[in-house]
Amino acid sequence: MRFFNNAGPSVPGQHYMIDPLARLDLPEVLAMIEQQRYFVLHAPRQTGKTTSLLALVEHLNQQGGYHALYVNIEAAQTARQDVARGMRAITTQIAENAAHNLDQPQMEAWCQEILEQVSGDRALNALLARWARASD
């Protein structure tokens, strides 16, 4: 039985919802991604931002040209001024999500290796660079 969701991302088939990609200007977003440009998805709470981003990630991964990953890095908030601890939280979350959602199990080992070898403020860049070098 479907219902209206008012907490967290909506799930097709479980929640009443409109197509989350229809809420974005998908051609414009895809053009910005192709141009390696940044974009911001800004809207009030509970309006479908996360649901739209998750749908975009799925769309990009189905196209096969990217390894797109949604990562919630709120855990780093508790680190406050401790950069090394914050980067550990962020890189670990990226590695775990890549391992589970993109079948990239090597990410977790790379993350641990990088966290042991480089300073905290360089860990994120090192992990993403290593992933990019290994990616087709």
Tab-separated table of C-alpha atoms in Angstrom:
chain	number	residue	atom	x	y	z
A	1	MET	CA	0.000	0.000	0.000
A	2	ARG	CA	1.418	3.379	-1.017
A	3	PHE	CA	1.270	6.470	1.169
A	4	PHE	CA	2.413	10.075	1.198
A	5	ASN	CA	5.924	10.346	2.583
A	6	ASN	CA	6.917	13.255	4.814
A	7	ALA	CA	10.264	12.041	6.149
A	8	GLY	CA	13.337	11.073	4.155
A	9	PRO	CA	13.657	10.161	0.494
A	10	SER	CA	10.575	8.884	-1.289
A	11	VAL	CA	10.657	5.376	-2.740
A	12	PRO	CA	8.841	4.646	-6.013
A	13	GLY	CA	6.159	2.009	-5.497
A	14	GLN	CA	6.075	2.680	-1.767
A	15	HIS	CA	5.207	6.389	-1.764
A	16	TYR	CA	2.951	8.571	-3.848
A	17	MET	CA	5.279	10.799	-5.823
A	18	ILE	CA	5.892	12.512	-9.114
A	19	ASP	CA	8.892	11.547	-11.228
A	20	PRO	CA	11.808	13.125	-9.335
A	21	LEU	CA	13.768	13.741	-12.545
A	22	ALA	CA	10.821	15.723	-13.918
A	23	ARG	CA	11.354	18.160	-11.040
A	24	LEU	CA	14.842	18.982	-12.323
A	25	ASP	CA	15.738	20.633	-15.589
A	26	LEU	CA	17.433	17.358	-16.486
A	27	PRO	CA	18.937	18.469	-19.827
A	28	GLU	CA	20.476	21.515	-18.127
A	29	VAL	CA	21.824	19.471	-15.206
A	30	LEU	CA	23.278	16.864	-17.572
A	31	ALA	CA	24.881	19.625	-19.659
A	32	MET	CA	26.512	21.086	-16.538
A	33	ILE	CA	27.804	17.654	-15.575
A	34	GLU	CA	29.216	17.136	-19.093
A	35	GLN	CA	30.933	20.533	-18.823
A	36	GLN	CA	32.338	19.532	-15.417
A	37	ARG	CA	30.526	22.431	-13.773
A	38	TYR	CA	29.070	22.637	-10.305
A	39	PHE	CA	25.407	23.123	-9.567
A	40	VAL	CA	23.396	23.671	-6.412
A	41	LEU	CA	20.048	22.108	-5.674
A	42	HIS	CA	18.460	24.533	-3.241
A	43	ALA	CA	14.919	24.249	-1.919
A	44	PRO	CA	13.035	24.216	1.387
A	45	ARG	CA	12.960	21.189	3.643
A	46	GLN	CA	10.967	18.134	2.570
A	47	THR	CA	10.489	19.216	-1.038
A	48	GLY	CA	12.248	16.280	-2.693
A	49	LYS	CA	15.912	17.363	-2.978
A	50	THR	CA	17.341	14.061	-1.757
A	51	THR	CA	14.822	12.039	-3.750
A	52	SER	CA	15.745	14.003	-6.893
A	53	LEU	CA	19.473	13.575	-6.279
A	54	LEU	CA	19.068	9.834	-5.721
A	55	ALA	CA	17.119	9.587	-8.992
A	56	LEU	CA	19.833	11.593	-10.766
A	57	VAL	CA	22.519	9.279	-9.384
A	58	GLU	CA	20.587	6.240	-10.618
A	59	HIS	CA	20.060	7.859	-14.026
A	60	LEU	CA	23.771	8.673	-14.413
A	61	ASN	CA	24.860	5.188	-13.353
A	62	GLN	CA	22.411	3.554	-15.774
A	63	GLN	CA	23.856	5.630	-18.633
A	64	GLY	CA	27.266	4.112	-17.926
A	65	GLY	CA	29.430	7.199	-18.433
A	66	TYR	CA	29.899	8.009	-14.762
A	67	HIS	CA	30.248	6.465	-11.349
A	68	ALA	CA	27.748	8.649	-9.513
A	69	LEU	CA	27.389	8.348	-5.763
A	70	TYR	CA	25.151	10.038	-3.214
A	71	VAL	CA	26.882	10.480	0.120
A	72	ASN	CA	25.478	12.080	3.258
A	73	ILE	CA	28.440	13.562	5.140
A	74	GLU	CA	26.568	14.857	8.164
A	75	ALA	CA	28.656	12.562	10.376
A	76	ALA	CA	31.583	14.943	9.861
A	77	GLN	CA	29.678	17.664	11.723
A	78	THR	CA	30.647	16.139	15.046
A	79	ALA	CA	34.336	16.650	14.243
A	80	ARG	CA	33.944	20.458	14.299
A	81	GLN	CA	37.510	21.857	14.183
A	82	ASP	CA	39.232	18.450	13.953
A	83	VAL	CA	39.984	18.252	10.219
A	84	ALA	CA	41.578	14.799	10.387
A	85	ARG	CA	38.551	13.330	12.165
A	86	GLY	CA	36.150	15.054	9.768
A	87	MET	CA	38.033	13.782	6.710
A	88	ARG	CA	38.082	10.290	8.193
A	89	ALA	CA	34.283	10.428	8.514
A	90	ILE	CA	33.807	11.752	4.974
A	91	THR	CA	36.238	9.418	3.217
A	92	THR	CA	34.955	6.407	5.134
A	93	GLN	CA	31.362	7.245	4.177
A	94	ILE	CA	32.322	7.633	0.510
A	95	ALA	CA	34.218	4.332	0.528
A	96	GLU	CA	31.388	2.439	2.243
A	97	ASN	CA	28.755	3.844	-0.118
A	98	ALA	CA	30.887	3.092	-3.191
A	99	ALA	CA	31.454	-0.461	-1.975
A	100	HIS	CA	27.746	-1.091	-1.394
A	101	ASN	CA	26.055	0.977	-4.105
A	102	LEU	CA	28.551	0.777	-6.964
A	103	ASP	CA	30.145	-2.608	-6.323
A	104	GLN	CA	33.516	-0.953	-5.663
A	105	PRO	CA	34.771	-3.008	-2.690
A	106	GLN	CA	38.376	-1.858	-3.196
A	107	MET	CA	37.362	1.626	-2.041
A	108	GLU	CA	37.273	0.581	1.612
A	109	ALA	CA	40.809	-0.795	1.485
A	110	TRP	CA	42.036	2.275	-0.404
A	111	CYS	CA	40.411	4.522	2.178
A	112	GLN	CA	42.132	2.799	5.094
A	113	GLU	CA	45.461	2.854	3.280
A	114	ILE	CA	45.148	6.545	2.459
A	115	LEU	CA	44.083	7.489	5.977
A	116	GLU	CA	47.213	5.772	7.286
A	117	GLN	CA	49.519	7.446	4.754
A	118	VAL	CA	48.392	11.067	4.274
A	119	SER	CA	47.330	13.896	6.531
A	120	GLY	CA	43.615	14.358	7.134
A	121	ASP	CA	43.316	17.471	5.003
A	122	ARG	CA	44.609	15.545	1.963
A	123	ALA	CA	42.652	12.317	2.460
A	124	LEU	CA	39.556	13.213	0.452
A	125	ASN	CA	41.525	14.363	-2.579
A	126	ALA	CA	43.794	11.307	-2.381
A	127	LEU	CA	40.838	8.901	-2.266
A	128	LEU	CA	38.995	10.534	-5.150
A	129	ALA	CA	42.181	10.768	-7.232
A	130	ARG	CA	42.940	7.089	-6.693
A	131	TRP	CA	39.390	6.145	-7.632
A	132	ALA	CA	39.564	8.306	-10.790
A	133	ARG	CA	42.889	6.738	-11.865
A	134	ALA	CA	41.448	3.238	-11.456
A	135	SER	CA	38.195	4.057	-13.217
A	136	ASP	CA	37.592	3.396	-16.866
